[in-house]
CSV table of C-alpha atoms in Angstrom, one decimal:
chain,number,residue,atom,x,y,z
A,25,UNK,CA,108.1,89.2,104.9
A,26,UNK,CA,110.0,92.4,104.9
A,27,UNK,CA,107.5,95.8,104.1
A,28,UNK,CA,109.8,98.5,102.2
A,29,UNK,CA,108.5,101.8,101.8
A,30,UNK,CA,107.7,103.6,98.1
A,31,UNK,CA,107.0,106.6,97.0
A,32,UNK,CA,106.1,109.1,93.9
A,33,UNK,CA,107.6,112.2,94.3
A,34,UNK,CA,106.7,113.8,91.0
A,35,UNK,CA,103.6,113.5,92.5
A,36,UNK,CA,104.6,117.0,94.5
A,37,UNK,CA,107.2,116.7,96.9
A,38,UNK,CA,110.4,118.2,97.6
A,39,UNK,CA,113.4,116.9,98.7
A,40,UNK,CA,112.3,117.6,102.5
A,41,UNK,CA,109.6,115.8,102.2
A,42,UNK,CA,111.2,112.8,100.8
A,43,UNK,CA,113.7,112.8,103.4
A,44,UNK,CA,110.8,113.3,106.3
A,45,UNK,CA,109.7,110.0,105.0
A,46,UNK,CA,112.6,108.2,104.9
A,47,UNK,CA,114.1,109.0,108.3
A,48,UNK,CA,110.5,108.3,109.1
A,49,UNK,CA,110.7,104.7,107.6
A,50,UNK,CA,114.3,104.6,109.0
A,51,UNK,CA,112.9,104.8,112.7
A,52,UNK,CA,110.1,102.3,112.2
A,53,UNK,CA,112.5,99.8,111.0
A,54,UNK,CA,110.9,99.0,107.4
A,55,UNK,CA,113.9,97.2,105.0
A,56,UNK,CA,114.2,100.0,102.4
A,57,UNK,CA,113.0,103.4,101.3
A,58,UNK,CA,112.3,103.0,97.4
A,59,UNK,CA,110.9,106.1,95.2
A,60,UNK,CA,109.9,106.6,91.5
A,61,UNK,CA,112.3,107.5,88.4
A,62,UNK,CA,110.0,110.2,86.9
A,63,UNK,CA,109.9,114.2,85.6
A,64,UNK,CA,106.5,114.3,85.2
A,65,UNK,CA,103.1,113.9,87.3
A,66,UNK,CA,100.5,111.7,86.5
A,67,UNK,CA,96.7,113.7,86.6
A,68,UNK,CA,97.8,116.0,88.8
A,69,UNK,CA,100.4,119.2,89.0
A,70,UNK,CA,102.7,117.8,90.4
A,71,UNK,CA,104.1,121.1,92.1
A,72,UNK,CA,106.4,122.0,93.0
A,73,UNK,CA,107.8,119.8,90.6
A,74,UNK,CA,110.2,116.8,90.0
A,75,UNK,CA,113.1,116.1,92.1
A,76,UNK,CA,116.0,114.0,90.2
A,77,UNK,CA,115.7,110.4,92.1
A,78,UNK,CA,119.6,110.0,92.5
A,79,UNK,CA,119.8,113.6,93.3
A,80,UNK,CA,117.8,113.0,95.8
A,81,UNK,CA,119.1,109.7,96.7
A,82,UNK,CA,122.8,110.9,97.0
A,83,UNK,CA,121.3,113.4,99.7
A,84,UNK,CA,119.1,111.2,101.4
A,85,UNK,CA,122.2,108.6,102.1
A,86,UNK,CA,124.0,111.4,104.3
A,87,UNK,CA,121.0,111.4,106.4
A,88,UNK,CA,120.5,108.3,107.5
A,89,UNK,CA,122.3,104.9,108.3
A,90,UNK,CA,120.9,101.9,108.5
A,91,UNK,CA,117.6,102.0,105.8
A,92,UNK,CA,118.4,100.9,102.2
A,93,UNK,CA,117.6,102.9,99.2
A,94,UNK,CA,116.5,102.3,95.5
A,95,UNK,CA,114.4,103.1,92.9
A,96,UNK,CA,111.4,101.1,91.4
A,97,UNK,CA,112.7,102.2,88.7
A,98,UNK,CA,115.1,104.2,87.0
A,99,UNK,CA,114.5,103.8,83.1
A,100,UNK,CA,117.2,103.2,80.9
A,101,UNK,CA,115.9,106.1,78.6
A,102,UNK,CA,117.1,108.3,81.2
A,103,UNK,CA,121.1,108.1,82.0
A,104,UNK,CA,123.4,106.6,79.3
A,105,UNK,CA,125.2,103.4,81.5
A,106,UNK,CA,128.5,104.8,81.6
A,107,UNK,CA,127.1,107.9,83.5
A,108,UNK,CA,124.2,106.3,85.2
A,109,UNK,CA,127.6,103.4,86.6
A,110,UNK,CA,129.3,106.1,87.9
A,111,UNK,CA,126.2,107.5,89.8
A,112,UNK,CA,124.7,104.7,91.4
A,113,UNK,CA,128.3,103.4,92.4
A,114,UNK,CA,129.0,107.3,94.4
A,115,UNK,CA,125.9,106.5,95.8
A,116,UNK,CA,126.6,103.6,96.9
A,117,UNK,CA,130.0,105.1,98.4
A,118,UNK,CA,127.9,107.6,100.1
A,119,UNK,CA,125.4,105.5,101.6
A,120,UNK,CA,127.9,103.3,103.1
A,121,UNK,CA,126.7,100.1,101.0
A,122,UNK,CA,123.1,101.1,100.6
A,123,UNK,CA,122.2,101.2,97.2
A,124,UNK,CA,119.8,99.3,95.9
A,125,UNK,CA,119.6,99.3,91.9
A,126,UNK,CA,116.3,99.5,90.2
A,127,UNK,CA,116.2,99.4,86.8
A,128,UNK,CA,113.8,99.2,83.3
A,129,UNK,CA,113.5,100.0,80.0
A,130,UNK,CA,110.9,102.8,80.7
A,131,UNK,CA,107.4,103.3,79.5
A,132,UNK,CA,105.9,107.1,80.2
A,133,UNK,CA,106.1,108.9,76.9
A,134,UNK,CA,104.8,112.1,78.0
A,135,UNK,CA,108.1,113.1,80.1
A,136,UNK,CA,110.3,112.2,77.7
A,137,UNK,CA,108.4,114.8,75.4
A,138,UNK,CA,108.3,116.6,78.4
A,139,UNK,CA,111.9,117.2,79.4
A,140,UNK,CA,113.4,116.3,75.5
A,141,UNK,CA,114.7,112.9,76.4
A,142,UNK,CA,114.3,110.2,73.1
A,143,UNK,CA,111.6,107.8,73.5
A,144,UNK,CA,112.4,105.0,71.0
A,145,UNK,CA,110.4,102.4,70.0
A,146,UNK,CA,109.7,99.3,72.4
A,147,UNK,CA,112.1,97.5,71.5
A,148,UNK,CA,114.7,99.8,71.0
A,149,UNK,CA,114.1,100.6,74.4
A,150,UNK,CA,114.3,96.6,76.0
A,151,UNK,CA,118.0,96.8,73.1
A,152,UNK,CA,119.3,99.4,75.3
A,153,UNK,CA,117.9,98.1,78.6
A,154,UNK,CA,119.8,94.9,77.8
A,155,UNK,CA,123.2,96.5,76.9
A,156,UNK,CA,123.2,98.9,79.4
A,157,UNK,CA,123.1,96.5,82.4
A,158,UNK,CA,125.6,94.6,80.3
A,159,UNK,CA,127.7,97.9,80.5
A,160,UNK,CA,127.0,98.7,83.8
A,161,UNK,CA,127.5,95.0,85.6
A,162,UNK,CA,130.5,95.2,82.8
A,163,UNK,CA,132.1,98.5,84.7
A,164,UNK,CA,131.7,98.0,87.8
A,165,UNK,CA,133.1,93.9,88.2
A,166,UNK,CA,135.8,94.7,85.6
A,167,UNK,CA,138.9,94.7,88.4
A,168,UNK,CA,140.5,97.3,89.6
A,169,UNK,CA,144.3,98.2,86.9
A,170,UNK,CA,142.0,96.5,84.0
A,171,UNK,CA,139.8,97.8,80.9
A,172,UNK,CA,136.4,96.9,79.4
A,173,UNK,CA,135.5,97.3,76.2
A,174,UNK,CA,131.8,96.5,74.9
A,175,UNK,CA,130.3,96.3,71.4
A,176,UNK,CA,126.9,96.7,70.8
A,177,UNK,CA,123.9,98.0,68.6
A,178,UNK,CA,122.9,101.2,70.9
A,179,UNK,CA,126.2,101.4,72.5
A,180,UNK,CA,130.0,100.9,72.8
A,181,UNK,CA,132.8,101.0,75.4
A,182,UNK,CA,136.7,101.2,74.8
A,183,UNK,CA,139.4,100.6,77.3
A,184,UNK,CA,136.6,102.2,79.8
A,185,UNK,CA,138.7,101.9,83.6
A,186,UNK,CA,135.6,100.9,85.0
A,187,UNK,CA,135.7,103.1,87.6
A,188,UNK,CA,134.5,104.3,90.3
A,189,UNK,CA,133.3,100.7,92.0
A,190,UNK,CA,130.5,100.3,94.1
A,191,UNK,CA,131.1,100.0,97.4
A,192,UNK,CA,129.0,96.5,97.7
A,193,UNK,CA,131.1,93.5,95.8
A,194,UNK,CA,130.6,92.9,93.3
A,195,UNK,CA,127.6,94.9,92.7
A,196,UNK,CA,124.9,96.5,94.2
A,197,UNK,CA,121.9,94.0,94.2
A,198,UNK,CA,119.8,94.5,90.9
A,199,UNK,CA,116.0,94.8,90.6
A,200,UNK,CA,113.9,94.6,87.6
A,201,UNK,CA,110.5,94.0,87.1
A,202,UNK,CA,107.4,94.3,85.0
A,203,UNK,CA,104.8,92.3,83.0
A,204,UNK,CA,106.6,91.3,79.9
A,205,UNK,CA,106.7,87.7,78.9
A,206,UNK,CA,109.6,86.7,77.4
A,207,UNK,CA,112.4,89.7,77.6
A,208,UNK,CA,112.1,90.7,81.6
A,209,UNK,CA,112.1,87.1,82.7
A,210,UNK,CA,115.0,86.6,80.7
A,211,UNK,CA,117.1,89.8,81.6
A,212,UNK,CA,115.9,88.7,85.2
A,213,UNK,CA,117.4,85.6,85.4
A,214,UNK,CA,121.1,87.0,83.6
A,215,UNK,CA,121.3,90.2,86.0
A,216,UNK,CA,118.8,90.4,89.1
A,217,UNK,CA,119.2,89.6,92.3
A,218,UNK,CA,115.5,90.8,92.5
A,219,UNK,CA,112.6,90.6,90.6
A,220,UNK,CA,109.6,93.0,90.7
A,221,UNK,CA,106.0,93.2,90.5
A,222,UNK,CA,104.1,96.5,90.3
A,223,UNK,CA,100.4,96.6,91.2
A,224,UNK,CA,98.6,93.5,90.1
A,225,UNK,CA,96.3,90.7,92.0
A,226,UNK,CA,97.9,87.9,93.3
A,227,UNK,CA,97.0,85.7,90.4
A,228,UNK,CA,98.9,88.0,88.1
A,229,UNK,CA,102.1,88.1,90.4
A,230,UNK,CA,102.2,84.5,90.6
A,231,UNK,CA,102.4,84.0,86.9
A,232,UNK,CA,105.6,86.7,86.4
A,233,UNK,CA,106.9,84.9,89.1
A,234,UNK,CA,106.1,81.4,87.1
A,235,UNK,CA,108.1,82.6,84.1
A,236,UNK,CA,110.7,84.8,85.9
A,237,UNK,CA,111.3,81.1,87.5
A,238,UNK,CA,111.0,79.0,84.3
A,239,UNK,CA,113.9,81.5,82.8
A,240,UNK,CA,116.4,80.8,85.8
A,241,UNK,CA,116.0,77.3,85.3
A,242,UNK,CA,116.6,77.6,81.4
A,243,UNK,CA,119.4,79.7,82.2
A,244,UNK,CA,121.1,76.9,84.6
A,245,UNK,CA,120.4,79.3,87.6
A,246,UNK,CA,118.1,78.4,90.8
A,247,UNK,CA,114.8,80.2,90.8
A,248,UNK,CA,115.3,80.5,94.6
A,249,UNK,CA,118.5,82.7,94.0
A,250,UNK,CA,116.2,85.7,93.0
A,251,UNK,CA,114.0,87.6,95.4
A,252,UNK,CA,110.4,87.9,94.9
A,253,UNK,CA,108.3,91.2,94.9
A,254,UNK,CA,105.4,93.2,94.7
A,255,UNK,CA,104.1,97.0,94.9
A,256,UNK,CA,101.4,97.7,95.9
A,257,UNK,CA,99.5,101.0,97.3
A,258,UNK,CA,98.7,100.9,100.8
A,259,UNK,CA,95.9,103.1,103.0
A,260,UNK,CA,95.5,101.4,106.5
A,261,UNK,CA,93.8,102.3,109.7
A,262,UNK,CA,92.2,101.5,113.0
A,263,UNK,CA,88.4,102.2,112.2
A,264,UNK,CA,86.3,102.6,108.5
A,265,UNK,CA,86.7,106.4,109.1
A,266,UNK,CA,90.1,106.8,109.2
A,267,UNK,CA,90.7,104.1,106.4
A,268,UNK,CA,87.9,106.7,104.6
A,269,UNK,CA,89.7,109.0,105.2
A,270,UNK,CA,92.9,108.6,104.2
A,271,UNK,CA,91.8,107.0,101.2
A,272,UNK,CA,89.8,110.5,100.1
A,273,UNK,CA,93.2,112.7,100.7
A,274,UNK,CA,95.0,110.4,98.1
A,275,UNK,CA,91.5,110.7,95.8
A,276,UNK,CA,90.5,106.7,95.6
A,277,UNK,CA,87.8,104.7,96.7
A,278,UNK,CA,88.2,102.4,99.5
A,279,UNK,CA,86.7,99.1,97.9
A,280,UNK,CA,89.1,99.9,95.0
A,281,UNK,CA,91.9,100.4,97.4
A,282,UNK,CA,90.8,96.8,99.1
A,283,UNK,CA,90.6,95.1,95.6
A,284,UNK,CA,93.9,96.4,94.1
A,285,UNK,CA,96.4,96.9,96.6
A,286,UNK,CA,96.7,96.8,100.4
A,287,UNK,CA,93.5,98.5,102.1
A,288,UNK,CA,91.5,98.4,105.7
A,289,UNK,CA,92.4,97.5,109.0
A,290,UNK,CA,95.6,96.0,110.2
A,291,UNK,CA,94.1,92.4,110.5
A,292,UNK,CA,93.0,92.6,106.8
A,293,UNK,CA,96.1,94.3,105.4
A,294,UNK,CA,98.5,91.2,107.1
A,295,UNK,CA,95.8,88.6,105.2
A,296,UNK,CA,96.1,90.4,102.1
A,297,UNK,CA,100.0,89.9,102.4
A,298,UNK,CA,99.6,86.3,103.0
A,299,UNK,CA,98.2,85.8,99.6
A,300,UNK,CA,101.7,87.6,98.0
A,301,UNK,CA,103.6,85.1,100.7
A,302,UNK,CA,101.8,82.1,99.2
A,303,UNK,CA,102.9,83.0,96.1
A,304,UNK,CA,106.8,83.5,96.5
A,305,UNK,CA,106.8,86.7,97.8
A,306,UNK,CA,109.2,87.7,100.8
A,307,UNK,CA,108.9,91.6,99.9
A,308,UNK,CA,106.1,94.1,99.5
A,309,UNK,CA,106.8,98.2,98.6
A,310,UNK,CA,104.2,99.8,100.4
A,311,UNK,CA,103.4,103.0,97.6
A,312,UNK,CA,102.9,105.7,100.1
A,313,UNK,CA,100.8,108.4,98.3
A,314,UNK,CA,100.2,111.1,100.7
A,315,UNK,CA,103.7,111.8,102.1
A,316,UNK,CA,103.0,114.2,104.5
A,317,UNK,CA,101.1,111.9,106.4
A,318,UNK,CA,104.2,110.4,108.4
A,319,UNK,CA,101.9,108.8,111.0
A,320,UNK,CA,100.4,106.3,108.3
A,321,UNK,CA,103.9,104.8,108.2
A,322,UNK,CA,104.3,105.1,112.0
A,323,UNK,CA,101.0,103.2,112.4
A,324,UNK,CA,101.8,100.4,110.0
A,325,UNK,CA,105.0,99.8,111.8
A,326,UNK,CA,103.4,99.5,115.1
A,327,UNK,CA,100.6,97.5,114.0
A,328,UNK,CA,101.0,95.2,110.4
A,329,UNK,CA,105.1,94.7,110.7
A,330,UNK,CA,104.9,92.8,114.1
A,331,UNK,CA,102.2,90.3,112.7
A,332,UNK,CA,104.3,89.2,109.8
């Protein structure tokens, strides 16, 4: 079981703070710093406001070297593809082979009125999910002195070069994710290398993972090609009190915490995880919410990791 580290910047947190985590994470030795695609806060602030997540994650790459970096996950309301290709791929470059590709069809209405971004209908939205990785994968594995072309409903290519390429062949691994029935599992099993779970029990995880599994087989692809994960929020300590108290600074209530997500003591925190490894799962994003709080990570690193 690897434990990747998440986090919500438009939350409130600046760049520094982002990166204090990270090199944090780095250090420890977790598989992957991972944060949010969002512009606006959620019931709180937010201040000093949002930070762009490849912005952020261009930056990021020149300061560290070993830790992997995503999102969990950039919408596809966001970036048109041909952009948003050419931005994960310099990434990429810059990270040395990093990248890690998280993408959906987005959901959060209020930032796109927000920051006057469209916010189509559903299915609008899961139409130019689809094309767009179809444009994306298209550019980047199209070889080097050839063209693509695309047609499609929301969008359209000609003679693109298809450059610049990623720096991991022949692209960097894919994650989607998300609670929808038919489309997601289907779009999983055509483009991801990973699929994703965000903050559900373990009887709703297992059941994605049923019909991401159920669409690689109908696809002629091998379930156990695709990696298996969940998000969930994390608060850990040695003692009740600290566990309290950590769980006040981020504003939740610790029995909530230990029912939804990954709360209490070491011991109970690696049981919790066993139930998401019975399941399939061999990765869990830890969401980090109070980001100044570096020696939560430190301590979960020293005392959950080496029990897994």
């Amino acid at each position: 079981m690897e434990l990747r580290v998440f986090v919500e910047p438009q939350q409130g947190a600046t760049y520094s703070d982002q990166l204090a985590v990270a090199q944090t994470a780095e250090a420890a030795g977790y598989g992957a710093f991972f944060r949010s695609d969002h512009y606006l806060a959620m019931n709180v602030e937010g201040r000093p406001g949002p930070t762009d997540a490849w912005t952020t994650l261009a930056g990021i790459a020149r300061e560290t070297s070993t830790i992997r970096l995503g999102t969990l996950v950039t919408s596809a309301t966001f970036r048109y593809p041909g952009p948003l290709a050419i931005t994960v791929a310099q990434v990429d470059e810059m990270s040395g082979g990093r990248v890690e590709f998280g993408y959906g069809a987005g959901w959060f209405e209020a930032e796109h009125n927000a920051y006057a971004i469209p916010f189509p209908s559903l299915g609008q939205r899961f139409d130019r999910l689809e094309e767009s990785l179809a444009i994306i994968t298209g550019l980047w594995t199209t070889p080097v002195g050839e063209t693509f072309s695309y047609s499609g409903q929301q969008y359209s290519v000609t003679d693109s070069p298809g450059l610049p390429k990623p720096v991991q062949s022949p692209t960097p691994p894919i994650l989607l994710g998300g609670q929808g029935k038919k489309r997601t599992p289907a779009l999983a099993a055509q483009y991801a290398s990973e699929f994703n779970i965000p903050f559900v029990s373990v009887e709703t995880a297992g059941e994605a993972f049923g019909r991401v599994r159920e669409a690689c087989t109908d696809r002629g692809r091998s379930p156990d090609d695709l990696v298996y994960s969940a998000a969930l929020v994390v608060c850990a300590g040695d003692d009740d009190a600290e566990v309290a108290r950590r769980a006040a600074k981020i504003g939740r209530e610790v029995d909530d915490l230990k029912a939804g997500g990954l709360a209490g003591s070491p011991d109970e925190i690696v049981d919790k995880i066993g139930t998401y490894a019975a399941i399939g799962a061999s990765r869990i994003y830890l969401q980090v919410l109070d980001m100044a709080d570096l020696a939560h990570i430190e301590f979960i690193a020293d005392k959950v990791i080496p029990q897994l």
